[in-house]
Short mmCIF file of C-alpha atoms in Angstrom, two decimals:
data_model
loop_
_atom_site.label_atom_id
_atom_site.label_comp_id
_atom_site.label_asym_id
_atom_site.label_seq_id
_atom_site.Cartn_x
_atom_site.Cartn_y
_atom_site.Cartn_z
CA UNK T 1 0.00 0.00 0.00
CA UNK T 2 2.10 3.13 -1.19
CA UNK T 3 1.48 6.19 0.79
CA UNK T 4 0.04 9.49 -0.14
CA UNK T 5 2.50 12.02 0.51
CA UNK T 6 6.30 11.88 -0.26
CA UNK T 7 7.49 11.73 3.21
CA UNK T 8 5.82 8.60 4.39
CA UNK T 9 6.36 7.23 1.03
CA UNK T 10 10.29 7.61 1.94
CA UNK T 11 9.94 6.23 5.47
CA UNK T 12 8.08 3.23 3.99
CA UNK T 13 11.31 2.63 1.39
CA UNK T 14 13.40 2.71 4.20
CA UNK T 15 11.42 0.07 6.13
CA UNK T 16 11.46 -2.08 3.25
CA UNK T 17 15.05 -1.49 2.68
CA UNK T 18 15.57 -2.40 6.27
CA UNK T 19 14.11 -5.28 5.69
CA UNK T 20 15.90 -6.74 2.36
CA UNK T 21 19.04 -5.65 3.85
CA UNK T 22 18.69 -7.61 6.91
CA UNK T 23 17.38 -10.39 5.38
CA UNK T 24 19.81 -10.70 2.21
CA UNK T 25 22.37 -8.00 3.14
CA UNK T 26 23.31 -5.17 1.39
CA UNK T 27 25.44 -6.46 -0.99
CA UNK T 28 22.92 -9.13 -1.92
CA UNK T 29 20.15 -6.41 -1.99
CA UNK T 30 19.63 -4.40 -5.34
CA UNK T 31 17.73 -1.10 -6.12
CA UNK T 32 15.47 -3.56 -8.46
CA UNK T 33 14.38 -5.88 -5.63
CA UNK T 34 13.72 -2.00 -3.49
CA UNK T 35 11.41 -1.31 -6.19
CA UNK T 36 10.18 -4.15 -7.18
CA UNK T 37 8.74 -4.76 -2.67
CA UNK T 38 7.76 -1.11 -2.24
CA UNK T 39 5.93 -0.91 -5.67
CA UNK T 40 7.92 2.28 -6.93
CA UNK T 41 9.51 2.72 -10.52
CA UNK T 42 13.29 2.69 -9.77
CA UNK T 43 13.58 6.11 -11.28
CA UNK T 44 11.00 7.05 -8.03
CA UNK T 45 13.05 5.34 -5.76
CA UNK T 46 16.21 7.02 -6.93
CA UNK T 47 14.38 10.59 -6.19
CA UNK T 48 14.20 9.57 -2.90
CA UNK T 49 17.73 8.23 -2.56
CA UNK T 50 20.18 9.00 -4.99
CA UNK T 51 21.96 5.41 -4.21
CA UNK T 52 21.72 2.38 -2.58
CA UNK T 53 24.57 3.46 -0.32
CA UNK T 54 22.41 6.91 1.10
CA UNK T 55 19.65 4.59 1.97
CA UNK T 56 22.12 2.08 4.40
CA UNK T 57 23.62 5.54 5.34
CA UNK T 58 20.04 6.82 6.11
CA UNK T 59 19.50 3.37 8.37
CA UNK T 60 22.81 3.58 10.01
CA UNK T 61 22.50 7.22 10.92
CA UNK T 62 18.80 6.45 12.52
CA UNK T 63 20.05 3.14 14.25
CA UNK T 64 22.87 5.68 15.89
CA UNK T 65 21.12 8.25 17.06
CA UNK T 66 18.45 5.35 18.40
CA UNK T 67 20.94 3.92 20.22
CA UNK T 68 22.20 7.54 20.99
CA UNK T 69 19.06 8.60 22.60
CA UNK T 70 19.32 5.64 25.32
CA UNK T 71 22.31 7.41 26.80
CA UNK T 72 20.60 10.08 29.23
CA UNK T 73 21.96 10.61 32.23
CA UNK T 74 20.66 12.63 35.52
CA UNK T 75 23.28 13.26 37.87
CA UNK T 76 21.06 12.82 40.93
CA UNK T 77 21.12 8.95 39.24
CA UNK T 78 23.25 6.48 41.13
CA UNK T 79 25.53 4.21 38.67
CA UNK T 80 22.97 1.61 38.82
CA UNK T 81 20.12 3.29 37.90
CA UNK T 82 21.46 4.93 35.05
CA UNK T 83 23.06 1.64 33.75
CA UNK T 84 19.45 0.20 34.59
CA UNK T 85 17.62 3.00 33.07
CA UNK T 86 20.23 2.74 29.33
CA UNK T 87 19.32 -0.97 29.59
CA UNK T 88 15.65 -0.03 29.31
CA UNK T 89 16.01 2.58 26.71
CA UNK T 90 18.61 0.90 24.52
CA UNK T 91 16.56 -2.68 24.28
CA UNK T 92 13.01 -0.91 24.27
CA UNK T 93 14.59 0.58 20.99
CA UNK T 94 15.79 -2.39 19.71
CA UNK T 95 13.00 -4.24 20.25
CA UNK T 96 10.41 -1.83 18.57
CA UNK T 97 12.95 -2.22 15.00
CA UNK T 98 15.06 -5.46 15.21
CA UNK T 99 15.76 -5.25 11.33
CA UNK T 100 17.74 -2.10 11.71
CA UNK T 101 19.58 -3.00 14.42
CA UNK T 102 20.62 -6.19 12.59
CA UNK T 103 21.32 -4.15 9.65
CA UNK T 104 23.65 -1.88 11.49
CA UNK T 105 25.69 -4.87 12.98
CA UNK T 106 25.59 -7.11 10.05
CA UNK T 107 26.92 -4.01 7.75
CA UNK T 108 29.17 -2.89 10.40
CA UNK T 109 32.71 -4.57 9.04
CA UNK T 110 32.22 -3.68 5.75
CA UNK T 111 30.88 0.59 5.74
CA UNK T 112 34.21 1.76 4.94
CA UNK T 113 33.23 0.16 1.59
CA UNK T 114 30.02 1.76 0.98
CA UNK T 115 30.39 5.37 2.99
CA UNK T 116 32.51 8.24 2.51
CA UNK T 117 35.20 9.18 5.34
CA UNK T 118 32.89 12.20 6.84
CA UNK T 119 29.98 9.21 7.06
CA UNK T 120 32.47 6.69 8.82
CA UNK T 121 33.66 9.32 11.04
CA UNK T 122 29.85 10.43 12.21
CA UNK T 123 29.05 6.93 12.89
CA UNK T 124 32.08 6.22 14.59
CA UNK T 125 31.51 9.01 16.92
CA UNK T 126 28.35 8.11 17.92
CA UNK T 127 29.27 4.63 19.00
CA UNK T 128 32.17 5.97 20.92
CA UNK T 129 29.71 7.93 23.00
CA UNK T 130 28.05 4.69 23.62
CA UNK T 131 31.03 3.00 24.73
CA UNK T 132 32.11 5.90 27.10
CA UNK T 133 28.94 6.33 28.54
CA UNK T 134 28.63 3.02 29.84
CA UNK T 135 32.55 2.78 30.93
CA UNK T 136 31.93 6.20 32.41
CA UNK T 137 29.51 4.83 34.27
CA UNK T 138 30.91 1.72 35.39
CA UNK T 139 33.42 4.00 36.32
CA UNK T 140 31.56 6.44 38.42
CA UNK T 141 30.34 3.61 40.48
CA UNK T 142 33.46 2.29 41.27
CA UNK T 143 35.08 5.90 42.60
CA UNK T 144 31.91 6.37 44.58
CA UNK T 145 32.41 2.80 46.75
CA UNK T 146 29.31 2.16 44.93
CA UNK T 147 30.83 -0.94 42.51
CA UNK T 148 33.37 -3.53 43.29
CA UNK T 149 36.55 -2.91 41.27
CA UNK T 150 36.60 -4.46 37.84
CA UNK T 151 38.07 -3.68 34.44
CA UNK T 152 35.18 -1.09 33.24
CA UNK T 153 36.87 -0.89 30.07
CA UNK T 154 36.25 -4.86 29.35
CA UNK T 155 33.06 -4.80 31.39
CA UNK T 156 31.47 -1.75 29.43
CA UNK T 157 32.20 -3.60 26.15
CA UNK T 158 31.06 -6.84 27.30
CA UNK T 159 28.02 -5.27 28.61
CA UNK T 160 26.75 -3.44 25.29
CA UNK T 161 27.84 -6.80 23.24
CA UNK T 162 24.99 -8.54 26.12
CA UNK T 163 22.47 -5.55 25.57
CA UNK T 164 23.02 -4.68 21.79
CA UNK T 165 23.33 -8.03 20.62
CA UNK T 166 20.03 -8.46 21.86
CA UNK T 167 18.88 -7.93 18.46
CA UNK T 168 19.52 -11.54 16.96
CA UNK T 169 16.43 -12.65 19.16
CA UNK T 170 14.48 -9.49 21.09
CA UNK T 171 11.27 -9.34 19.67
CA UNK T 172 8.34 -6.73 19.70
CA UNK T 173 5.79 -9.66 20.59
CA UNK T 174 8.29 -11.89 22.52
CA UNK T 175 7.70 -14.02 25.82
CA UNK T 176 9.02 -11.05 28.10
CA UNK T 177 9.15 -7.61 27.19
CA UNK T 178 12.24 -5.42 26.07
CA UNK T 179 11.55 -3.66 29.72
CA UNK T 180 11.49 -7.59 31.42
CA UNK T 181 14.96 -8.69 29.28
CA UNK T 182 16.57 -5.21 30.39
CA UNK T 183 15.79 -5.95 33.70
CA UNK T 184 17.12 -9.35 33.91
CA UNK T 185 20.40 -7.83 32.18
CA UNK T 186 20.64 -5.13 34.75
CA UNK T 187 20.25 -7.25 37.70
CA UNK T 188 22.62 -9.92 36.68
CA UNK T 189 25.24 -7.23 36.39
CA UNK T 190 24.75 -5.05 38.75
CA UNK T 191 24.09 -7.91 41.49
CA UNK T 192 27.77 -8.80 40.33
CA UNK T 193 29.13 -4.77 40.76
CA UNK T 194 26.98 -3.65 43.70
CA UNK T 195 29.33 -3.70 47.18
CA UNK T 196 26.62 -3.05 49.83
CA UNK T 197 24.91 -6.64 50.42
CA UNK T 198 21.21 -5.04 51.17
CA UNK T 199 20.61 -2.69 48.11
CA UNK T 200 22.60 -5.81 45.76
CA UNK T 201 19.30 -7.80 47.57
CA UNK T 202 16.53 -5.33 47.49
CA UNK T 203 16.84 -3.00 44.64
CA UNK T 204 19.67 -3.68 42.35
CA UNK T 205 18.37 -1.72 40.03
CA UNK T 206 17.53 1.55 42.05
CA UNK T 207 14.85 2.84 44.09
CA UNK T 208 13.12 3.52 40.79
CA UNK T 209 12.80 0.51 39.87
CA UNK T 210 9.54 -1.73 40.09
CA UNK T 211 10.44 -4.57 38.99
CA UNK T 212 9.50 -8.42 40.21
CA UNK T 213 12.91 -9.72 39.34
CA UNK T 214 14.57 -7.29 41.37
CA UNK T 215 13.01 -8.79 44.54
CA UNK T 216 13.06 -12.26 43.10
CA UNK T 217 15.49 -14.50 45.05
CA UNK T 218 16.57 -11.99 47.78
CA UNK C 1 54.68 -18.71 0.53
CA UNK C 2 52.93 -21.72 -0.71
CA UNK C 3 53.52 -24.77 1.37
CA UNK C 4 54.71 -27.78 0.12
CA UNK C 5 51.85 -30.68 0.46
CA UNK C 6 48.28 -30.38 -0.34
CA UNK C 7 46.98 -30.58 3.43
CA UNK C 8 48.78 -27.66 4.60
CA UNK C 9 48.05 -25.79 0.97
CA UNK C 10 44.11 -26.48 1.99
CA UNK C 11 44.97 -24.76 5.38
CA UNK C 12 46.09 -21.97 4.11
CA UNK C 13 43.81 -21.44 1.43
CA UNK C 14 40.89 -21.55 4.43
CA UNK C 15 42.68 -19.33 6.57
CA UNK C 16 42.73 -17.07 3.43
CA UNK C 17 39.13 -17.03 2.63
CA UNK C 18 38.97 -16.54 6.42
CA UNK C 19 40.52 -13.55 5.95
CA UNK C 20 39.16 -12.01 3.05
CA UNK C 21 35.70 -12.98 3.87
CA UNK C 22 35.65 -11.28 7.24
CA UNK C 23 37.15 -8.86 5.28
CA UNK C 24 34.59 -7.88 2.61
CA UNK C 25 32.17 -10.52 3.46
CA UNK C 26 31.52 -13.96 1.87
CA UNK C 27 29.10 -12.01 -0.73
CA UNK C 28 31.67 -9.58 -1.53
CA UNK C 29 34.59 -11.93 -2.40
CA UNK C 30 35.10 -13.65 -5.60
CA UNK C 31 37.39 -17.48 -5.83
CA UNK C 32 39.09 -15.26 -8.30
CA UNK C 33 40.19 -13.43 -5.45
CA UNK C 34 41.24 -16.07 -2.84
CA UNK C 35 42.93 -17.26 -5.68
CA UNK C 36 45.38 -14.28 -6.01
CA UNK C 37 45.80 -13.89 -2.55
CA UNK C 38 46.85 -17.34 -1.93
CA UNK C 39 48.69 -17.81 -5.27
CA UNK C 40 47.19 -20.23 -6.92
CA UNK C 41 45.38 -20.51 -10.08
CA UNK C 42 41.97 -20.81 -9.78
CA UNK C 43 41.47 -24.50 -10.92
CA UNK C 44 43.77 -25.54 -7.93
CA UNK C 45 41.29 -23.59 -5.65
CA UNK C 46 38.36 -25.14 -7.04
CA UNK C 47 40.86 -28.71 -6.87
CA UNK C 48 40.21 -28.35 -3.12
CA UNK C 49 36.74 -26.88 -2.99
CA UNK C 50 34.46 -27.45 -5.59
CA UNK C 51 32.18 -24.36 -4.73
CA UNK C 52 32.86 -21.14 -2.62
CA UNK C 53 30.35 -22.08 -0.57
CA UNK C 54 32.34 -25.24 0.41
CA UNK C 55 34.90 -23.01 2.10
CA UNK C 56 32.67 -20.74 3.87
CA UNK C 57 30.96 -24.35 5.13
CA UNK C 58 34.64 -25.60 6.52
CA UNK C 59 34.80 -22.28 8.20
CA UNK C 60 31.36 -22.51 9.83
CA UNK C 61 32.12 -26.22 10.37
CA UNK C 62 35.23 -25.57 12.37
CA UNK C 63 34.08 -22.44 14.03
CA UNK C 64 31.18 -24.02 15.20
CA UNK C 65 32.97 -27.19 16.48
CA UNK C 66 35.36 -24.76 18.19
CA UNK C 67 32.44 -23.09 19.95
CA UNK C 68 31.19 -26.50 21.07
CA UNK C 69 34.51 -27.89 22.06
CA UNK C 70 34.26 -25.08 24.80
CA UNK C 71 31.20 -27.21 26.45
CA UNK C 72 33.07 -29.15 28.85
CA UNK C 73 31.01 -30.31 31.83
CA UNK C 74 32.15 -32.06 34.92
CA UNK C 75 29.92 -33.36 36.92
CA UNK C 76 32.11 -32.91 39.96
CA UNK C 77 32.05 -28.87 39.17
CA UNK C 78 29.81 -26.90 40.75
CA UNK C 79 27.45 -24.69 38.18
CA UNK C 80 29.80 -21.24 38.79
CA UNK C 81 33.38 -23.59 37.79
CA UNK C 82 31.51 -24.81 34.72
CA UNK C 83 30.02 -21.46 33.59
CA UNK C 84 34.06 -19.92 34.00
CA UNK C 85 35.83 -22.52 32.54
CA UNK C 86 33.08 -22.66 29.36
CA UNK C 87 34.11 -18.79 29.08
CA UNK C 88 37.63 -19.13 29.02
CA UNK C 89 37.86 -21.94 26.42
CA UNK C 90 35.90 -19.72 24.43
CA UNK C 91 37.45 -16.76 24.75
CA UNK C 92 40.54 -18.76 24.27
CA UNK C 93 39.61 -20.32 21.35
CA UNK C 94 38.04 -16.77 19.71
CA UNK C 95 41.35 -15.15 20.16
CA UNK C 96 43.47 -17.48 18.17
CA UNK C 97 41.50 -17.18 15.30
CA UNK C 98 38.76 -13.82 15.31
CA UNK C 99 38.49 -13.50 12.00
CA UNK C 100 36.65 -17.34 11.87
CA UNK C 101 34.23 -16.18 14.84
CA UNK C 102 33.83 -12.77 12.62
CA UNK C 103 32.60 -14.61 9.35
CA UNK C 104 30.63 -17.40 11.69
CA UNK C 105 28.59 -13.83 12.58
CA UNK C 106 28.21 -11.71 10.15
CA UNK C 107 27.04 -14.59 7.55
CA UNK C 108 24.62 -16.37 10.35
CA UNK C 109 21.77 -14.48 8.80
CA UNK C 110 22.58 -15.64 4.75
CA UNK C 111 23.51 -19.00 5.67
CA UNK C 112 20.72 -20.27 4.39
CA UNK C 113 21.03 -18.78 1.10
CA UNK C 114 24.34 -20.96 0.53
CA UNK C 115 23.70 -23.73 2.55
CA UNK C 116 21.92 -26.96 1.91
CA UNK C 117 19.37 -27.55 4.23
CA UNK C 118 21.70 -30.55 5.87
CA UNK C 119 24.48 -28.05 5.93
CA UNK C 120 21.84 -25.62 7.90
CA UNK C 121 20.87 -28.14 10.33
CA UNK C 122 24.10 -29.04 11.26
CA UNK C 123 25.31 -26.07 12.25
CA UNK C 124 22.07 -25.16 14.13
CA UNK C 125 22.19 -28.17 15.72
CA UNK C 126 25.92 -27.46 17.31
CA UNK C 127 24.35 -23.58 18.30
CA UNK C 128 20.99 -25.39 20.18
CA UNK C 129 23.95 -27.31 21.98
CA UNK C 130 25.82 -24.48 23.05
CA UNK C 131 22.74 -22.48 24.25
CA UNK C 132 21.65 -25.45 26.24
CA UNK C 133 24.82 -25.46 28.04
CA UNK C 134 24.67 -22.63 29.14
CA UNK C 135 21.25 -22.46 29.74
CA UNK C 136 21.61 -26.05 31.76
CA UNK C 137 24.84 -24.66 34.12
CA UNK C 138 22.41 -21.77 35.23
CA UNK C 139 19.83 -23.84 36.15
CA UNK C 140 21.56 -26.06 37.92
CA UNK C 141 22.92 -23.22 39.76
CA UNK C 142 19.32 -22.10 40.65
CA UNK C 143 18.12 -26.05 41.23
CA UNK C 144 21.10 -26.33 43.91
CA UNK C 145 20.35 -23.29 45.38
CA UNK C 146 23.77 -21.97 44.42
CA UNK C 147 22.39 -19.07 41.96
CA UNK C 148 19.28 -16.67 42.75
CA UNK C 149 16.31 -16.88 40.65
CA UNK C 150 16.31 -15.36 37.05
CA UNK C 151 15.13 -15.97 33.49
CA UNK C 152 18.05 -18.71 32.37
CA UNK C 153 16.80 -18.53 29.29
CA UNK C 154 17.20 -14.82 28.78
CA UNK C 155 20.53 -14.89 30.77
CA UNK C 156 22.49 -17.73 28.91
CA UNK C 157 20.93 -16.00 25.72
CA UNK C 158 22.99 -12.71 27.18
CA UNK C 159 25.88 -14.22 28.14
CA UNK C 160 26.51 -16.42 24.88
CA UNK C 161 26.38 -12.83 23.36
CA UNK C 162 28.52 -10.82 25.51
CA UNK C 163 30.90 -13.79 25.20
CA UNK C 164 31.06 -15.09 21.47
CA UNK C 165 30.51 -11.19 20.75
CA UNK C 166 33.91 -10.16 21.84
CA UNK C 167 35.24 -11.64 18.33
CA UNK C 168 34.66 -7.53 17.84
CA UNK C 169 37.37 -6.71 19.72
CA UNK C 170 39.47 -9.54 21.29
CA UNK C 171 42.84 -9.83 19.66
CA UNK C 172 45.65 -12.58 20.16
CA UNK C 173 47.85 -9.09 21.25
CA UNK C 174 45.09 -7.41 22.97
CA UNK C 175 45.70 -5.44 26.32
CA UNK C 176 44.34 -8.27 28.31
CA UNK C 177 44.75 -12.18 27.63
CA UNK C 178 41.50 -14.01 26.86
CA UNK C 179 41.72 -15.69 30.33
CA UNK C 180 41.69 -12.38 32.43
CA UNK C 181 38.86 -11.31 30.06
CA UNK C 182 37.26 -14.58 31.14
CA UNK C 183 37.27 -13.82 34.58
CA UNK C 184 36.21 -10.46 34.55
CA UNK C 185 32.89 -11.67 32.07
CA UNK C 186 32.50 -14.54 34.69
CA UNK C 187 33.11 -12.64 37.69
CA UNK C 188 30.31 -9.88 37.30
CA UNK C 189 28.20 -12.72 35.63
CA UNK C 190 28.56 -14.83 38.78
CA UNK C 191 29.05 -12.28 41.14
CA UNK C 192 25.56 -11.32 40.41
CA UNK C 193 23.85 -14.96 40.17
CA UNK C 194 25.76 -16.84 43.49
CA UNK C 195 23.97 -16.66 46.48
CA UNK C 196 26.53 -17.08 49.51
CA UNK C 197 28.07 -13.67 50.54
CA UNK C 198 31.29 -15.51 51.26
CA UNK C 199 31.77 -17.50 47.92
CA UNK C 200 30.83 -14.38 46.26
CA UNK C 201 33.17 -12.25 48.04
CA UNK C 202 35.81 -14.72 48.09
CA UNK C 203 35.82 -17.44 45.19
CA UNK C 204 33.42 -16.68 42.38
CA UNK C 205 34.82 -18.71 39.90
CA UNK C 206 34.93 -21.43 41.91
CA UNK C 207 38.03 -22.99 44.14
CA UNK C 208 40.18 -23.86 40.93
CA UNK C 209 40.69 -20.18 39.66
CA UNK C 210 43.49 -18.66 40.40
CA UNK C 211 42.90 -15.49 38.99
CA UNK C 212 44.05 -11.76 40.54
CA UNK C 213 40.06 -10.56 39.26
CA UNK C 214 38.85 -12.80 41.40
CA UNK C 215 39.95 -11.42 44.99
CA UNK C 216 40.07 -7.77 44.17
CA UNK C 217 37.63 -5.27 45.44
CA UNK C 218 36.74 -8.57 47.81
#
């Protein structure tokens, strides 16, 4: 069902795009086949995108700035509650559009083929804020007495491999929710960070927090 | 340098692929290319695999065997030894070769455009073996009443990712030896499952580990 206007019509080639990319790659995924799913002429599609490459760039900016917007912090947050509270955010996004996240991860070792430096260099700097936020974190909990002593630097990248790899099997309609798996994530870890023996028991995840598993067991 | 029997020529004609499709992807690279690299002429490629897709299947073959030669149970273990020493056999065996573990992931979701179905099966079947591992060790732990409660099937589902996922960035050279990477995945891992303050505190990978990670911050 094409769209009226021009901008849904573009967001609905991008889904679709999303979609044959995940599912064949992008290499294995021509303009044609674009076309042919979203029922456009190929010159249409190409006035939307002027190549296959802006459309990936297009997914991999969105998927970036998705993953982006799960790193909010409040200062009056403890460490555990904002790595609880990026758990939440990051797999709630993931969940709600699987295909691009498998896109971006799938497409990952090969962009330096298909974008231009400036691209590589935006994308790049939005997963280092990623990575620094959570060792920052990890971090921040440790100075404050609040977290045992670990590497952060092998923990934080550990960490976003457990949470963004989530993609290969976090579904929208899954068993538990993205808000369920994020809480299961956060507890595990943070029950294995957290010094003080009654808060690691009774709210691992912050006094925000309402969730069974946090009680469950202690 | 081409070696001088056929067995080690085979070798090093996989560990080429291995290379150049982690590289540019399996899609992306031609036997034309492999050729080159390795030297040969093209009919001696196709002399020891009849089909591209022959190689990438001896990659996924090997890579997947590797994965499941991690799975080492002793019965005399308790749940947190077996869940450590699973994660540094891995980790072990992902740092000696990362390219493998980098084309065993970013092809998972074509595989079934190059694979016969028996091929597919196969390697699923070695993955479903894995998973229940890991799966199995946590709830034991939770049967024994060595780990809390949690979803094992969302944890071992985490923990197979933050594990096999450090192909990303674990390097033969790295900073940090696969075995001190180990501990620090399975000490904030089991640091947040084991129940007893004292084991937790003291001996989280269980009595065998002699690992620095494993007393500090105790």
């Amino acid at each position: 069902m094409p769209s009226e206007n021009g901008v849904s019509r573009r967001e609905e080639l991008l889904a679709v795009a999303t979609k044959l990319f995940a599912a064949r790659g992008y290499h294995g995924t021509r303009m044609d086949d674009v076309a042919d799913v979203v029922g456009l002429n190929k010159a249409t599609v190409y006035h939307y995108y002027a190549s296959k490459s802006l459309i990936l760039f297009d997914i991999y900016r969105r998927a970036a700035e998705g993953t982006l917007a799960a790193v909010h912090d409040d200062p009056s947050w403890t460490a555990r509650e904002a790595l609880y509270q990026y758990t939440v955010r990051l797999l709630t996004g993931i969940a709600q559009n699987p295909e691009r996240a498998a896109v971006y991860f799938q497409e990952q070792p090969y962009i330096t083929e298909w974008f231009t430096e400036e691209q590589v260099a935006e994308i790049r700097e939005k997963e280092t804020q990623v990575y620094e936020h959570v060792h920052g974190l990890i971090d921040r909990g440790i100075a404050s007495g609040e977290f045992y002593e670990c590497d952060s630097h092998v923990l934080a990248l550990g960490y976003i491999g457990m949470t963004l790899g989530s993609y290969r099997w976090l579904r929208p309609s899954g068993r538990r929710t993205a808000k369920e798996i994020a809480a299961e994530f956060s507890t595990a870890l943070l029950r294995g960070l957290i010094r003080d023996e009654s808060i690691r028991k009774q709210s691992p995840l912050g006094p925000g927090a309402d969730i069974d598993t946090a009680g469950r067991g202690a």
